[in-house]
PDB file of C-alpha atoms in Angstrom:
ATOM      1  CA  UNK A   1       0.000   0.000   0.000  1.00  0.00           C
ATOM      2  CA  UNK A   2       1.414   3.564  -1.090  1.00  0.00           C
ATOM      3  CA  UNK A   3      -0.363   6.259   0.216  1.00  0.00           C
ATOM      4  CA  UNK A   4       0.418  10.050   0.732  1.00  0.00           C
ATOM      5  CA  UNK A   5      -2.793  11.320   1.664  1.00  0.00           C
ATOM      6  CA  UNK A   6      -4.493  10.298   4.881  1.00  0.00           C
ATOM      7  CA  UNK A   7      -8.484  11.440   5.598  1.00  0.00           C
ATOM      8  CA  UNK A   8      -8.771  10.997   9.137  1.00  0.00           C
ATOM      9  CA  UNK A   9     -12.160  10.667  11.183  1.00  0.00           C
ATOM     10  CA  UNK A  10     -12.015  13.508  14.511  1.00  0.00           C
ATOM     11  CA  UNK A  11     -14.170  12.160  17.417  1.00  0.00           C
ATOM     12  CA  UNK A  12     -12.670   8.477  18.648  1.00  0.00           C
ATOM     13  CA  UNK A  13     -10.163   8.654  15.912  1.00  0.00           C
ATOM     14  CA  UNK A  14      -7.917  12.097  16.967  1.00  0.00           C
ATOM     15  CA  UNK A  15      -9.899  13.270  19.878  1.00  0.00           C
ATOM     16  CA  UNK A  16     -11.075  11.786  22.899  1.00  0.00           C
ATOM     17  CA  UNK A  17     -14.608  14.083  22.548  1.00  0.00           C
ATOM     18  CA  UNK A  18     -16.635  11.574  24.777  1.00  0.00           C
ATOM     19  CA  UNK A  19     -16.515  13.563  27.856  1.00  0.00           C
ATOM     20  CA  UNK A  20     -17.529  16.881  26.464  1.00  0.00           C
ATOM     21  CA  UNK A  21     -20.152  15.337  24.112  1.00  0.00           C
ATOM     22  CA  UNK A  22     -21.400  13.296  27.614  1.00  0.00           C
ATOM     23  CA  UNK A  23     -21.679  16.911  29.456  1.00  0.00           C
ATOM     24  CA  UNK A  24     -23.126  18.666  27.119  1.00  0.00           C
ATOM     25  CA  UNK A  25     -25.737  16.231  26.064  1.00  0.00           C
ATOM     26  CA  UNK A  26     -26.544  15.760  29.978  1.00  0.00           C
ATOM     27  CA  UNK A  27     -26.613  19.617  30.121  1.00  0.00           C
ATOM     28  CA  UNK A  28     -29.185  19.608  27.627  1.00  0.00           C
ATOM     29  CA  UNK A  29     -31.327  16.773  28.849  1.00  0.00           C
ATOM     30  CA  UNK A  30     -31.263  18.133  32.259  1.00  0.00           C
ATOM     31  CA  UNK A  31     -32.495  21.962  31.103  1.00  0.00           C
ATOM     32  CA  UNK A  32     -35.463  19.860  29.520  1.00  0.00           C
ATOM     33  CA  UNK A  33     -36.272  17.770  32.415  1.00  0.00           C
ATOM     34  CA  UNK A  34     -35.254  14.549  31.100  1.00  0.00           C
ATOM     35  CA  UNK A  35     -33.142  12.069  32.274  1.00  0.00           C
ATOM     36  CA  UNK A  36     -29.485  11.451  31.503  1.00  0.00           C
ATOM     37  CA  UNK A  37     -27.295   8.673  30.338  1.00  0.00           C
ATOM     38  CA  UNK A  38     -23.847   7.045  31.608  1.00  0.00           C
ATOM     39  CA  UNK A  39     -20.528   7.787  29.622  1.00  0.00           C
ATOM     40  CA  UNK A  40     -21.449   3.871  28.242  1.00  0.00           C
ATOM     41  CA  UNK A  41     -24.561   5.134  26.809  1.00  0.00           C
ATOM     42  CA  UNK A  42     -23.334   7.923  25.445  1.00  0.00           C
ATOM     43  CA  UNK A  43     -20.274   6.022  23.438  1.00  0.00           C
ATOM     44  CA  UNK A  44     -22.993   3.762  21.943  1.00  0.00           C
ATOM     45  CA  UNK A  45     -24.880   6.949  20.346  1.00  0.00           C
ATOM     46  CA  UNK A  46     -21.889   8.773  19.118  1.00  0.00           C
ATOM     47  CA  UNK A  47     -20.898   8.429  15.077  1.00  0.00           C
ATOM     48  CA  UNK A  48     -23.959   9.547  13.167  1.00  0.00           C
ATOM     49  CA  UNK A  49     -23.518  13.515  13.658  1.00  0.00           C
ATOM     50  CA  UNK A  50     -24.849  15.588  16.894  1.00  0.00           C
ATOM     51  CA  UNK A  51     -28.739  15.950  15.785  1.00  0.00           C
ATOM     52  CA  UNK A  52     -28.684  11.436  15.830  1.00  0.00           C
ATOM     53  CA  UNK A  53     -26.489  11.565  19.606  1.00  0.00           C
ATOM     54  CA  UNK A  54     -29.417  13.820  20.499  1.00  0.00           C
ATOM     55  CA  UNK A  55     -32.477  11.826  18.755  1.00  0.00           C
ATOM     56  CA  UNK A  56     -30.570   8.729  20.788  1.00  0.00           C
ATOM     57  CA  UNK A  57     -30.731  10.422  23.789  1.00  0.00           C
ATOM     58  CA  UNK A  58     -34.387  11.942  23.874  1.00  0.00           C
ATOM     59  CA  UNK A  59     -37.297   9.420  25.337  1.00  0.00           C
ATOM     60  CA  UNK A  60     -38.679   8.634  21.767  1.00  0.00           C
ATOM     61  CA  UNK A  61     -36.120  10.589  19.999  1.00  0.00           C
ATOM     62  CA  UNK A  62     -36.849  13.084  17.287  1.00  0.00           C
ATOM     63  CA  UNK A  63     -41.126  12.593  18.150  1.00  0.00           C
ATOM     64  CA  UNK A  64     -40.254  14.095  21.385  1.00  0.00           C
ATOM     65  CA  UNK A  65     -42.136  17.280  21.112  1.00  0.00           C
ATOM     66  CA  UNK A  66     -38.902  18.883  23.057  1.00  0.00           C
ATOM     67  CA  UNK A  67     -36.569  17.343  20.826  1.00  0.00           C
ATOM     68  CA  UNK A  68     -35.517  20.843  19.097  1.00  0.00           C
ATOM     69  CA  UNK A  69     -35.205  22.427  22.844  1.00  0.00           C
ATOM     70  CA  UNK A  70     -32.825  19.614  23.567  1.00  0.00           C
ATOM     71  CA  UNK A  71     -30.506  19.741  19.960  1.00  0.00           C
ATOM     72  CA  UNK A  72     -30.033  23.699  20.420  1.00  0.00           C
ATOM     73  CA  UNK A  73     -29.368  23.413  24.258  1.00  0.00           C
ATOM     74  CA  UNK A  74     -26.810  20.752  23.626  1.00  0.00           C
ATOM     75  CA  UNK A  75     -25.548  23.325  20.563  1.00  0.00           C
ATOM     76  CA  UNK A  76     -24.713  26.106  22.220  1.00  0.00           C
ATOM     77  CA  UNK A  77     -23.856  24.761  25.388  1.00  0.00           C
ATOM     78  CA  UNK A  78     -21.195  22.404  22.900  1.00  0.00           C
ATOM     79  CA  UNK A  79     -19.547  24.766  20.826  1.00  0.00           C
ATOM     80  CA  UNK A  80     -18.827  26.676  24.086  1.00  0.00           C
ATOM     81  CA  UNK A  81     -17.286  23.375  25.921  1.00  0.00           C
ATOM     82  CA  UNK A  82     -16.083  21.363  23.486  1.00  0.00           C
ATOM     83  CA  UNK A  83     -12.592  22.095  24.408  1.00  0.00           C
ATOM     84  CA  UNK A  84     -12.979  21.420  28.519  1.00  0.00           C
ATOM     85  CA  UNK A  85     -11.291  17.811  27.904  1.00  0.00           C
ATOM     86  CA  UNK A  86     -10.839  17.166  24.829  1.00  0.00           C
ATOM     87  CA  UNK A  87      -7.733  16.151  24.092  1.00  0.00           C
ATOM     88  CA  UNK A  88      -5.879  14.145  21.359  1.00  0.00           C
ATOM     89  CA  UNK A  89      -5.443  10.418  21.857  1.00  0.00           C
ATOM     90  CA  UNK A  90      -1.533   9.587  22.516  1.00  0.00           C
ATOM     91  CA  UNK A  91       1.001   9.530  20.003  1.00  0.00           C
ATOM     92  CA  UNK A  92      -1.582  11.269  17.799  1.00  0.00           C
ATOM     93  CA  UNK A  93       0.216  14.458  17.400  1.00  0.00           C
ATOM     94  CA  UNK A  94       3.777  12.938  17.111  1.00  0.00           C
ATOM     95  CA  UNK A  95       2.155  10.798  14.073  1.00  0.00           C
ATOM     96  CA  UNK A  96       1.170  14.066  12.497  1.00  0.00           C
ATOM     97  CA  UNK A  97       4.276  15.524  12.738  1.00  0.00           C
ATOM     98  CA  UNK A  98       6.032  12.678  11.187  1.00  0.00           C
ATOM     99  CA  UNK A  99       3.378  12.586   8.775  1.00  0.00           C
ATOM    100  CA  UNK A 100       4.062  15.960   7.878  1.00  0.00           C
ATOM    101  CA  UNK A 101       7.691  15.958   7.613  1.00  0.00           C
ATOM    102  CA  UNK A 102       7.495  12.689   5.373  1.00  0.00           C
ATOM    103  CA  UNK A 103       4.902  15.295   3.081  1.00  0.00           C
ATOM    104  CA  UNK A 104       2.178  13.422   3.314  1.00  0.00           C
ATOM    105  CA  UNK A 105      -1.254  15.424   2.747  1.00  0.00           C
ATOM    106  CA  UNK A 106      -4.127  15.206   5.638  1.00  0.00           C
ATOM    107  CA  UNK A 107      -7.608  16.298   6.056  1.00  0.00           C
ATOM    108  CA  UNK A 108      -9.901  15.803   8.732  1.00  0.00           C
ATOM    109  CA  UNK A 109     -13.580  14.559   8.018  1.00  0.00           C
ATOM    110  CA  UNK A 110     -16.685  14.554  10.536  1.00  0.00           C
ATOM    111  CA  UNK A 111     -20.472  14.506  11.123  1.00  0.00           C
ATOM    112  CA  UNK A 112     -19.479  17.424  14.220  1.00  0.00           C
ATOM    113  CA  UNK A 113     -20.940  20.324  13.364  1.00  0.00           C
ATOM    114  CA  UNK A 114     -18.495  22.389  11.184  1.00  0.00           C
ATOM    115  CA  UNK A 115     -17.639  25.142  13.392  1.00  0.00           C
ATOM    116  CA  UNK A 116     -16.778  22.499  15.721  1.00  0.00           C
ATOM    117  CA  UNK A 117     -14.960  20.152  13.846  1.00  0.00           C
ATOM    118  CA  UNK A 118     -12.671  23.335  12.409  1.00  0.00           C
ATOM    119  CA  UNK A 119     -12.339  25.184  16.201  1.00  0.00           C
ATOM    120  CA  UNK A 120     -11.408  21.463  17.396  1.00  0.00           C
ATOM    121  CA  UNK A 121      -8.377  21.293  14.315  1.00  0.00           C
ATOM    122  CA  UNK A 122      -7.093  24.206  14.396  1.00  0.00           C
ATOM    123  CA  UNK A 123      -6.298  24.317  18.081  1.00  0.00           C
ATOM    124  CA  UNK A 124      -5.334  20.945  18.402  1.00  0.00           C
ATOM    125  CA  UNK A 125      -3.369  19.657  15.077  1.00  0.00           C
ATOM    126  CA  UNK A 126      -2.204  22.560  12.941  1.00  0.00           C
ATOM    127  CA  UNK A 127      -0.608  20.469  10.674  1.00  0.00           C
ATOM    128  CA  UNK A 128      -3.627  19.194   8.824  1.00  0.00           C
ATOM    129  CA  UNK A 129      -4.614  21.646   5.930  1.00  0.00           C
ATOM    130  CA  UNK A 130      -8.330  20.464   5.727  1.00  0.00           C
ATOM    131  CA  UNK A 131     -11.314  20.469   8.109  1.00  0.00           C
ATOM    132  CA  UNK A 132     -15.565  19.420   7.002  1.00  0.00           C
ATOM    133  CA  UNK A 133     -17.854  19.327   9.337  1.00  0.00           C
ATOM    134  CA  UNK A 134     -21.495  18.612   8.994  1.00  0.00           C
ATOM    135  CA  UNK A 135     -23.112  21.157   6.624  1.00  0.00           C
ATOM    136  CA  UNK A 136     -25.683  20.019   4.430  1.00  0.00           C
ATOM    137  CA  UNK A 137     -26.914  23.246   3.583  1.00  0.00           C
ATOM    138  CA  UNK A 138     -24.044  23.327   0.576  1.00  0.00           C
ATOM    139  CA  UNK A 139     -25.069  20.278  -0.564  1.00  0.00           C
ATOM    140  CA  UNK A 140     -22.576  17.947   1.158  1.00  0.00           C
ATOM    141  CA  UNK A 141     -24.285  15.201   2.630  1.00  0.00           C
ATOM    142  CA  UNK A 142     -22.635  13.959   6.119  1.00  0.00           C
ATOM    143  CA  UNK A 143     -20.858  10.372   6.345  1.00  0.00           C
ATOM    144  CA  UNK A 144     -21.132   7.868   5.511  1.00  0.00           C
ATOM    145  CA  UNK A 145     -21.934   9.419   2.190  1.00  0.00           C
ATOM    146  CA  UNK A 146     -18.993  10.009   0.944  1.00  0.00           C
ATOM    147  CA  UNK A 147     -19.255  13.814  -0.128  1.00  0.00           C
ATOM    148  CA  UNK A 148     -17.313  15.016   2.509  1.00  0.00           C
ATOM    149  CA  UNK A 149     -13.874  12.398   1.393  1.00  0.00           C
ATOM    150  CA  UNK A 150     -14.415  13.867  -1.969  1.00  0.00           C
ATOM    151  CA  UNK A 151     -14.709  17.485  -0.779  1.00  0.00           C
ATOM    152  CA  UNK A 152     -11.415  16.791   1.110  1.00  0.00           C
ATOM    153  CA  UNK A 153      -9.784  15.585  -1.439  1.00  0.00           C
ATOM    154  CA  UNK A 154     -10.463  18.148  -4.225  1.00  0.00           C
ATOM    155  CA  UNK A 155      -9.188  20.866  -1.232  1.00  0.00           C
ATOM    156  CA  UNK A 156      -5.998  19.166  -1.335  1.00  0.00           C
ATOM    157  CA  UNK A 157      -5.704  18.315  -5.254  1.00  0.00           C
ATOM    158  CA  UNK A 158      -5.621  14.758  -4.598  1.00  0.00           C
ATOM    159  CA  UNK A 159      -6.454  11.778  -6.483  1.00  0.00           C
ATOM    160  CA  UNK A 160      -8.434   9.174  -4.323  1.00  0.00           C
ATOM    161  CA  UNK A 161      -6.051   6.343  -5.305  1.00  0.00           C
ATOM    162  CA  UNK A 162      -3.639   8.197  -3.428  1.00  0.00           C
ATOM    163  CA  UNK A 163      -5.880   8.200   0.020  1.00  0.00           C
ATOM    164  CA  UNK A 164      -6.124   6.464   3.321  1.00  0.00           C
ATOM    165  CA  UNK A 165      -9.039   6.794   5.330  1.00  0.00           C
ATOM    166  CA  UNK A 166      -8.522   6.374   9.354  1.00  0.00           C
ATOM    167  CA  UNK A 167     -11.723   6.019  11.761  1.00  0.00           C
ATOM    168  CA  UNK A 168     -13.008   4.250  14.630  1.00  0.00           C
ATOM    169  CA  UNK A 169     -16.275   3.391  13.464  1.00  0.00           C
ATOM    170  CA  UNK A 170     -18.749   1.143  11.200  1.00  0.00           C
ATOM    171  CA  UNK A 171     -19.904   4.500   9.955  1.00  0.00           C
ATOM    172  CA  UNK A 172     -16.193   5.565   8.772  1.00  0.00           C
ATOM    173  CA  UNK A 173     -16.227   1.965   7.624  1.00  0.00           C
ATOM    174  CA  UNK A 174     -19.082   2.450   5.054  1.00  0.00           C
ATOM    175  CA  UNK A 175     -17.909   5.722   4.334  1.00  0.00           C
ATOM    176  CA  UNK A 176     -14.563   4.647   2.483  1.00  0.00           C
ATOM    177  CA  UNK A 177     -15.736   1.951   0.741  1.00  0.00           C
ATOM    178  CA  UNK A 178     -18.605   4.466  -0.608  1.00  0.00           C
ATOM    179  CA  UNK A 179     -16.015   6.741  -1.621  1.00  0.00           C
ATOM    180  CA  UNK A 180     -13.955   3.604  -2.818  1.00  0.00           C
ATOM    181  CA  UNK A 181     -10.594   4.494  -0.667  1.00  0.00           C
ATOM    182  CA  UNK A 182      -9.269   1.556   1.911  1.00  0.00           C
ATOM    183  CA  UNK A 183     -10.076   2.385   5.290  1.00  0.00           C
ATOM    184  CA  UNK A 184      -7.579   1.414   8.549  1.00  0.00           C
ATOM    185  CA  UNK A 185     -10.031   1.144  11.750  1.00  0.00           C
ATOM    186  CA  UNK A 186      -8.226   1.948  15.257  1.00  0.00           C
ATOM    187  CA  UNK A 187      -8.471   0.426  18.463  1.00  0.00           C
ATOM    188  CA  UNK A 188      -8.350   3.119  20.662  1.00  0.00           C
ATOM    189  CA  UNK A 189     -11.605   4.893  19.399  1.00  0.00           C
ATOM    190  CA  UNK A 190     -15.255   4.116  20.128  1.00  0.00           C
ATOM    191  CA  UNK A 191     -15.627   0.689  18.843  1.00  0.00           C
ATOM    192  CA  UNK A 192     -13.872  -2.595  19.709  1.00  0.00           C
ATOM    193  CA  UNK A 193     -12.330  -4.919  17.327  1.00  0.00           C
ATOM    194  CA  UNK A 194     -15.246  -7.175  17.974  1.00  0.00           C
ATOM    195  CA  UNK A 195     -18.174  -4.189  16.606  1.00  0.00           C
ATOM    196  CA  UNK A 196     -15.788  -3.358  14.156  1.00  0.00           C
ATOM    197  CA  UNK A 197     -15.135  -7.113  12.402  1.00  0.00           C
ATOM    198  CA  UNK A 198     -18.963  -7.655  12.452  1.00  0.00           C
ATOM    199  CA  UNK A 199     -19.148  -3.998  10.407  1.00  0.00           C
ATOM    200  CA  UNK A 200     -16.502  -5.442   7.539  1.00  0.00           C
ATOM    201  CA  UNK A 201     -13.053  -4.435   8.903  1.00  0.00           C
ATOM    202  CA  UNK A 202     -10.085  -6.186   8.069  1.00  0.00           C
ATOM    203  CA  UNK A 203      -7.340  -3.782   8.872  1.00  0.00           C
ATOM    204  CA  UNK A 204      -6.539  -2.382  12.164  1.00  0.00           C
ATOM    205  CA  UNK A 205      -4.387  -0.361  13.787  1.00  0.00           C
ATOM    206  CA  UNK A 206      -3.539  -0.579  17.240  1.00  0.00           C
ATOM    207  CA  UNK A 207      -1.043   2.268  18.144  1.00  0.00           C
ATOM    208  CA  UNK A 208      -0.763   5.384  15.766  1.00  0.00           C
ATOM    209  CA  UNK A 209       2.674   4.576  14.949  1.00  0.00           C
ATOM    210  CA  UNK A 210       1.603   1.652  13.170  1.00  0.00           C
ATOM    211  CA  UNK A 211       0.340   3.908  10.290  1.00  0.00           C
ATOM    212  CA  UNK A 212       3.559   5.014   9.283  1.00  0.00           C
ATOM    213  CA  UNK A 213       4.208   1.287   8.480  1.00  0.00           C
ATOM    214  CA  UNK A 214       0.802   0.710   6.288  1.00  0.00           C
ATOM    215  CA  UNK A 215       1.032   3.361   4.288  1.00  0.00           C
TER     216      UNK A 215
END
């Protein structure tokens, strides 16, 4: 495998989010009287974009007549917390400095709201030159469609045969093969090696180093 380009997955792939997500969905829950859910629950309905964590997290979801109460508490009270623990997974940022210095191209791909997912980047990893976030209102349908790899890739004038897509997920799984790019899955993320074999994956990666070897 020769790739240059790497389009990485943010929450459970870079980040360690599920802390902040956990608050400020609780925050949100508890401004609307409803009850809240364990760290456990709330790694189960991560991966689909904020609006499905909330819908997972509402008694009966998006019929809950509060449910747009809930998704613009959790909203605000996110994009003003999102950085309280967040924090990069280890070895992350030493792999994209190596990554860097070896020229390799990098963009950063997510169903986090796009002011999010591009505050979260550019304070944490400088180094990668391209940040989408959900925003379906241009036309760019969130994973695992796989608008947002191609978006990414036409910011950084790549061909996708060149690509590498990195997630945690069966959702970042089903987003490379739709965009036809191999996809490594990590083991540090979200999802166990167990989820992620049932979802199709086939290569893993266990420390971040490893992905200077696979490329």
């Amino acid at each position: 495998m020769s790739k240059d380009t790497f389009i990485f997955d943010l929450d459970g792939t870079l980040l360690d989010t599920l802390k902040d997500l956990a608050s400020s969905t609780n925050f949100a829950l508890r401004q609307c009287g409803m009850p809240e859910h364990s760290i456990d629950d709330i790694r189960q309905f991560v991966g689909n974009g904020v609006r499905k964590l909330i819908e997972r997290a509402v008694p009966n979801g998006a019929e809950n007549p509060q449910f747009e109460d809930v998704f613009e508490s959790f909203r605000i009270h996110y994009l003003e917390h999102s950085l309280d623990t967040t924090c990069p997974y280890e070895g992350i940022p030493q792999l994209l400095t190596e990554l860097k210095r070896q020229g390799c191209k990098m963009a950063v791909v997510s169903n986090k709201m796009m002011a999010a997912t591009q505050e979260l980047v550019a304070h944490f990893f400088p180094e990668i030159e391209v940040a989408i976030g959900e925003n379906e209102q241009q036309g760019i349908k969130k994973k695992p469609a796989p608008d947002m790899v191609f978006e990414a890739l036409k910011q950084l004038g790549v061909e996708k045969e060149r690509a590498l897509y990195v997630g945690d997920s069966d959702v970042d799984l089903l987003t490379a093969m739709n965009a036809g790019i191999p996809c490594a899955s990590v083991l540090w993320g979200f999802r166990d090696r167990t989820f992620l074999m049932q979802h199709g994956a086939h290569l893993f990666v266990e420390r971040p180093e490893e992905l200077l070897r696979i490329r």
